[in-house]
Amino acid sequence: MTTDPSIRALIAAARALSREVDGMRFAPPVSHVYNPLAYAWTIHENYLRRYGAGRKRVLFIGMNPGPFGMTQTGVPFGEVAAVRDWLGLAGPVGKPAVENPKRPIEGFACPRSEVSGRRLWGLFRERFGTPEAFFASHFVANYCPLAFFDHGRNLTPDKLPPAESRPLLAACDEHLRRVVEALEPDWVIGVGAWAENRAAEVLAGRALRIARILHPSPANPAANRGWAEAATRQLEALDIWTP
């Protein structure tokens, strides 16, 4: 049992979020919904326990899991090789209640690379060397824990109709508030504009600063022209990192 209050708060917040979103239902075109906080909980909890201790100066917030990242490993932006080889996390991963045959859960045996996660964690590895050096003052979380699919197509939370998105956003907003209260960051950095906008709305009035970096997705043309260099320049311009 950990005694670190940040870790206890992060675990409690993630468990509460997982329970709440598990009861939500989504209509077509959503064909399948994955909640890695449930079937990959052991890995996610290990991530929080190993790296969630203490106050963090910078909190990076992603949008929601990608099909070959957190959905497979339970770690935000959780590209398999980065999670296994750099973060040092691995182990068995379960299955969602209804598995999408076009997006099977293979856990750490998944042969596909999550490009966004490879780029994000690759930048942190290049700059900080060890996970301990990075997590001494930084942390990475996702705003929404659910992955949505229209059969083989990935759907993002911003595409849901308002009747479905309202309760989901309310649960995710509360989780974000609890993460911020646990980690007390000076900066919350949205990985992409949508995450930044959610953070700005949820955390308005708090004594922290909110900004964003370019999303590393290969679907973002700008990210394919030297994403690591562009994100580094953005963080240096904010005086979060020093040149």
Tab-separated table of C-alpha atoms in Angstrom:
chain	number	residue	atom	x	y	z
A	1	MET	CA	0.000	0.000	0.000
A	2	THR	CA	1.501	3.310	-1.058
A	3	THR	CA	1.618	6.179	1.391
A	4	ASP	CA	2.252	8.915	-1.180
A	5	PRO	CA	-0.846	11.152	-1.209
A	6	SER	CA	-0.499	12.040	-4.897
A	7	ILE	CA	-0.475	8.396	-5.905
A	8	ARG	CA	-3.425	7.569	-3.664
A	9	ALA	CA	-5.389	10.476	-5.142
A	10	LEU	CA	-4.541	9.534	-8.739
A	11	ILE	CA	-5.548	5.907	-8.216
A	12	ALA	CA	-8.817	6.876	-6.523
A	13	ALA	CA	-9.629	9.362	-9.301
A	14	ALA	CA	-8.902	6.828	-12.060
A	15	ARG	CA	-11.002	4.140	-10.380
A	16	ALA	CA	-13.921	6.547	-9.972
A	17	LEU	CA	-13.682	7.664	-13.606
A	18	SER	CA	-13.518	4.075	-14.842
A	19	ARG	CA	-16.623	3.083	-12.874
A	20	GLU	CA	-18.564	6.104	-14.100
A	21	VAL	CA	-17.793	5.777	-17.803
A	22	ASP	CA	-18.358	2.009	-17.733
A	23	GLY	CA	-22.077	2.669	-17.273
A	24	MET	CA	-22.380	4.927	-20.307
A	25	ARG	CA	-23.860	3.777	-23.597
A	26	PHE	CA	-23.268	5.166	-27.076
A	27	ALA	CA	-25.409	4.853	-30.186
A	28	PRO	CA	-24.313	4.197	-33.780
A	29	PRO	CA	-22.106	5.011	-35.547
A	30	VAL	CA	-20.209	3.893	-32.417
A	31	SER	CA	-19.944	0.113	-32.745
A	32	HIS	CA	-17.478	-0.625	-29.912
A	33	VAL	CA	-16.206	1.205	-26.828
A	34	TYR	CA	-13.008	0.244	-25.012
A	35	ASN	CA	-12.205	1.256	-21.442
A	36	PRO	CA	-8.533	0.388	-20.800
A	37	LEU	CA	-8.880	1.653	-17.227
A	38	ALA	CA	-10.894	-1.542	-16.719
A	39	TYR	CA	-9.292	-4.354	-18.729
A	40	ALA	CA	-5.730	-2.900	-18.547
A	41	TRP	CA	-6.105	-1.578	-14.990
A	42	THR	CA	-3.089	-3.414	-13.584
A	43	ILE	CA	-0.708	-1.703	-16.007
A	44	HIS	CA	-2.364	1.683	-15.553
A	45	GLU	CA	-2.180	1.398	-11.779
A	46	ASN	CA	1.488	0.443	-12.019
A	47	TYR	CA	2.086	3.548	-14.149
A	48	LEU	CA	0.461	5.747	-11.501
A	49	ARG	CA	2.313	4.046	-8.655
A	50	ARG	CA	5.707	4.219	-10.312
A	51	TYR	CA	5.539	7.724	-11.749
A	52	GLY	CA	2.732	9.642	-10.014
A	53	ALA	CA	4.451	10.551	-6.746
A	54	GLY	CA	4.825	14.148	-5.675
A	55	ARG	CA	4.092	17.500	-7.218
A	56	LYS	CA	4.638	17.920	-10.968
A	57	ARG	CA	5.501	21.222	-12.607
A	58	VAL	CA	4.039	20.229	-16.006
A	59	LEU	CA	0.987	18.076	-16.731
A	60	PHE	CA	0.495	16.956	-20.338
A	61	ILE	CA	-3.090	16.070	-21.248
A	62	GLY	CA	-4.021	13.978	-24.276
A	63	MET	CA	-7.447	13.561	-25.803
A	64	ASN	CA	-8.295	9.825	-25.546
A	65	PRO	CA	-6.654	6.454	-26.222
A	66	GLY	CA	-5.463	5.483	-29.665
A	67	PRO	CA	-6.142	1.980	-31.024
A	68	PHE	CA	-2.511	0.852	-30.795
A	69	GLY	CA	-1.475	2.826	-27.712
A	70	MET	CA	-3.358	3.106	-24.437
A	71	THR	CA	-5.996	0.647	-25.647
A	72	GLN	CA	-3.253	-1.983	-25.751
A	73	THR	CA	-1.101	-1.020	-22.760
A	74	GLY	CA	-3.251	1.031	-20.366
A	75	VAL	CA	-0.736	3.909	-20.431
A	76	PRO	CA	-1.502	7.317	-22.002
A	77	PHE	CA	0.057	7.516	-25.493
A	78	GLY	CA	1.163	3.977	-24.636
A	79	GLU	CA	3.087	2.797	-27.661
A	80	VAL	CA	4.147	-0.744	-26.810
A	81	ALA	CA	7.910	-0.366	-27.210
A	82	ALA	CA	8.018	2.921	-25.290
A	83	VAL	CA	5.980	1.538	-22.391
A	84	ARG	CA	7.910	-1.715	-22.213
A	85	ASP	CA	11.445	-0.562	-22.973
A	86	TRP	CA	11.551	2.970	-21.521
A	87	LEU	CA	8.861	3.110	-18.857
A	88	GLY	CA	9.630	-0.455	-17.819
A	89	LEU	CA	5.989	-1.508	-17.589
A	90	ALA	CA	4.619	-4.764	-18.949
A	91	GLY	CA	2.338	-7.624	-18.035
A	92	PRO	CA	-0.901	-9.311	-19.024
A	93	VAL	CA	-3.741	-7.189	-20.362
A	94	GLY	CA	-7.347	-8.361	-20.354
A	95	LYS	CA	-10.066	-7.894	-22.938
A	96	PRO	CA	-13.021	-5.523	-23.207
A	97	ALA	CA	-16.433	-7.093	-22.678
A	98	VAL	CA	-17.213	-6.796	-26.400
A	99	GLU	CA	-14.089	-6.904	-28.541
A	100	ASN	CA	-13.958	-5.261	-31.946
A	101	PRO	CA	-12.716	-7.901	-34.407
A	102	LYS	CA	-11.164	-5.131	-36.485
A	103	ARG	CA	-9.288	-3.732	-33.456
A	104	PRO	CA	-8.317	-6.736	-31.311
A	105	ILE	CA	-6.639	-6.211	-27.954
A	106	GLU	CA	-3.260	-7.936	-28.091
A	107	GLY	CA	-1.626	-6.087	-25.204
A	108	PHE	CA	2.144	-6.012	-25.316
A	109	ALA	CA	2.076	-8.488	-28.209
A	110	CYS	CA	0.468	-5.837	-30.443
A	111	PRO	CA	2.699	-5.560	-33.529
A	112	ARG	CA	1.476	-2.098	-34.521
A	113	SER	CA	3.228	1.050	-33.369
A	114	GLU	CA	1.218	4.020	-32.049
A	115	VAL	CA	2.925	6.842	-33.923
A	116	SER	CA	1.698	9.573	-31.578
A	117	GLY	CA	3.033	7.692	-28.567
A	118	ARG	CA	6.314	6.838	-30.255
A	119	ARG	CA	6.858	10.511	-31.016
A	120	LEU	CA	5.778	11.827	-27.611
A	121	TRP	CA	7.672	9.379	-25.415
A	122	GLY	CA	10.577	9.426	-27.862
A	123	LEU	CA	10.966	13.173	-27.350
A	124	PHE	CA	10.896	12.790	-23.577
A	125	ARG	CA	13.421	9.964	-23.722
A	126	GLU	CA	15.746	11.968	-25.961
A	127	ARG	CA	15.594	15.044	-23.733
A	128	PHE	CA	15.561	13.497	-20.252
A	129	GLY	CA	17.315	10.173	-20.716
A	130	THR	CA	15.508	8.298	-17.954
A	131	PRO	CA	11.841	8.157	-16.981
A	132	GLU	CA	12.806	9.173	-13.444
A	133	ALA	CA	14.313	12.415	-14.714
A	134	PHE	CA	11.209	13.193	-16.782
A	135	PHE	CA	8.634	12.302	-14.127
A	136	ALA	CA	10.446	14.250	-11.437
A	137	SER	CA	8.633	17.320	-12.782
A	138	HIS	CA	6.312	16.087	-15.570
A	139	PHE	CA	3.341	13.754	-15.930
A	140	VAL	CA	1.180	12.526	-18.815
A	141	ALA	CA	-2.548	11.770	-18.564
A	142	ASN	CA	-5.488	11.435	-20.928
A	143	TYR	CA	-8.581	13.587	-20.616
A	144	CYS	CA	-10.963	10.825	-21.730
A	145	PRO	CA	-10.196	7.157	-20.973
A	146	LEU	CA	-12.479	5.653	-23.610
A	147	ALA	CA	-11.655	4.636	-27.162
A	148	PHE	CA	-14.534	4.694	-29.650
A	149	PHE	CA	-14.778	2.771	-32.906
A	150	ASP	CA	-17.051	2.738	-35.900
A	151	HIS	CA	-16.006	-0.829	-36.754
A	152	GLY	CA	-12.497	-0.290	-38.192
A	153	ARG	CA	-12.578	3.495	-37.898
A	154	ASN	CA	-11.360	5.354	-34.834
A	155	LEU	CA	-13.811	7.960	-33.482
A	156	THR	CA	-12.811	10.796	-31.158
A	157	PRO	CA	-14.937	12.203	-28.302
A	158	ASP	CA	-15.506	15.512	-30.075
A	159	LYS	CA	-17.541	13.645	-32.717
A	160	LEU	CA	-20.151	12.371	-30.245
A	161	PRO	CA	-23.619	13.975	-30.200
A	162	PRO	CA	-24.252	16.352	-27.274
A	163	ALA	CA	-26.633	13.985	-25.457
A	164	GLU	CA	-23.848	11.406	-25.252
A	165	SER	CA	-20.924	13.761	-24.799
A	166	ARG	CA	-22.373	15.798	-21.905
A	167	PRO	CA	-22.231	13.081	-19.222
A	168	LEU	CA	-18.899	11.837	-20.581
A	169	LEU	CA	-17.333	15.309	-20.472
A	170	ALA	CA	-18.708	15.886	-16.981
A	171	ALA	CA	-17.007	12.726	-15.708
A	172	CYS	CA	-13.748	13.546	-17.493
A	173	ASP	CA	-13.847	17.146	-16.241
A	174	GLU	CA	-14.110	15.934	-12.657
A	175	HIS	CA	-11.237	13.517	-13.161
A	176	LEU	CA	-9.058	16.287	-14.602
A	177	ARG	CA	-9.819	18.481	-11.610
A	178	ARG	CA	-8.824	15.668	-9.263
A	179	VAL	CA	-5.580	15.020	-11.158
A	180	VAL	CA	-4.693	18.717	-10.986
A	181	GLU	CA	-5.467	18.808	-7.273
A	182	ALA	CA	-3.230	15.756	-6.735
A	183	LEU	CA	-0.258	16.986	-8.772
A	184	GLU	CA	-0.521	20.776	-8.302
A	185	PRO	CA	1.091	21.646	-11.657
A	186	ASP	CA	2.205	25.112	-12.704
A	187	TRP	CA	1.388	24.252	-16.317
A	188	VAL	CA	-1.259	22.116	-17.997
A	189	ILE	CA	-0.276	21.452	-21.592
A	190	GLY	CA	-2.866	20.119	-23.989
A	191	VAL	CA	-1.458	17.736	-26.556
A	192	GLY	CA	-3.425	19.334	-29.358
A	193	ALA	CA	-6.012	22.105	-29.389
A	194	TRP	CA	-8.995	20.043	-28.202
A	195	ALA	CA	-7.285	18.940	-24.996
A	196	GLU	CA	-6.100	22.501	-24.383
A	197	ASN	CA	-9.644	23.827	-24.794
A	198	ARG	CA	-11.063	21.274	-22.363
A	199	ALA	CA	-8.394	22.130	-19.798
A	200	ALA	CA	-9.002	25.865	-20.213
A	201	GLU	CA	-12.732	25.420	-19.601
A	202	VAL	CA	-12.424	22.986	-16.692
A	203	LEU	CA	-9.582	24.761	-14.894
A	204	ALA	CA	-10.633	28.386	-15.419
A	205	GLY	CA	-9.820	30.570	-12.450
A	206	ARG	CA	-7.081	28.352	-11.038
A	207	ALA	CA	-3.587	29.594	-10.376
A	208	LEU	CA	-1.955	27.712	-13.201
A	209	ARG	CA	-1.157	28.318	-16.852
A	210	ILE	CA	-2.582	26.452	-19.818
A	211	ALA	CA	-1.105	26.074	-23.281
A	212	ARG	CA	-0.680	23.421	-25.943
A	213	ILE	CA	1.812	21.657	-28.110
A	214	LEU	CA	1.281	20.338	-31.608
A	215	HIS	CA	-0.461	16.978	-31.633
A	216	PRO	CA	1.966	14.261	-32.780
A	217	SER	CA	-0.622	12.307	-34.786
A	218	PRO	CA	0.450	11.413	-38.344
A	219	ALA	CA	-3.028	12.628	-39.371
A	220	ASN	CA	-1.753	16.125	-38.539
A	221	PRO	CA	0.360	17.222	-41.556
A	222	ALA	CA	2.401	19.662	-39.469
A	223	ALA	CA	3.412	16.818	-37.138
A	224	ASN	CA	5.013	14.966	-40.027
A	225	ARG	CA	7.490	17.785	-40.613
A	226	GLY	CA	9.678	17.391	-37.541
A	227	TRP	CA	7.220	17.048	-34.658
A	228	ALA	CA	9.826	16.718	-31.892
A	229	GLU	CA	11.593	19.889	-32.985
A	230	ALA	CA	8.317	21.811	-33.254
A	231	ALA	CA	7.076	20.680	-29.820
A	232	THR	CA	10.443	21.508	-28.267
A	233	ARG	CA	10.337	25.004	-29.737
A	234	GLN	CA	6.832	25.507	-28.340
A	235	LEU	CA	7.860	24.405	-24.841
A	236	GLU	CA	10.967	26.588	-24.966
A	237	ALA	CA	8.937	29.583	-26.101
A	238	LEU	CA	6.737	29.093	-23.021
A	239	ASP	CA	9.859	28.944	-20.806
A	240	ILE	CA	8.829	25.484	-19.680
A	241	TRP	CA	11.990	24.012	-21.149
A	242	THR	CA	15.273	25.846	-21.595
A	243	PRO	CA	17.091	25.821	-24.952
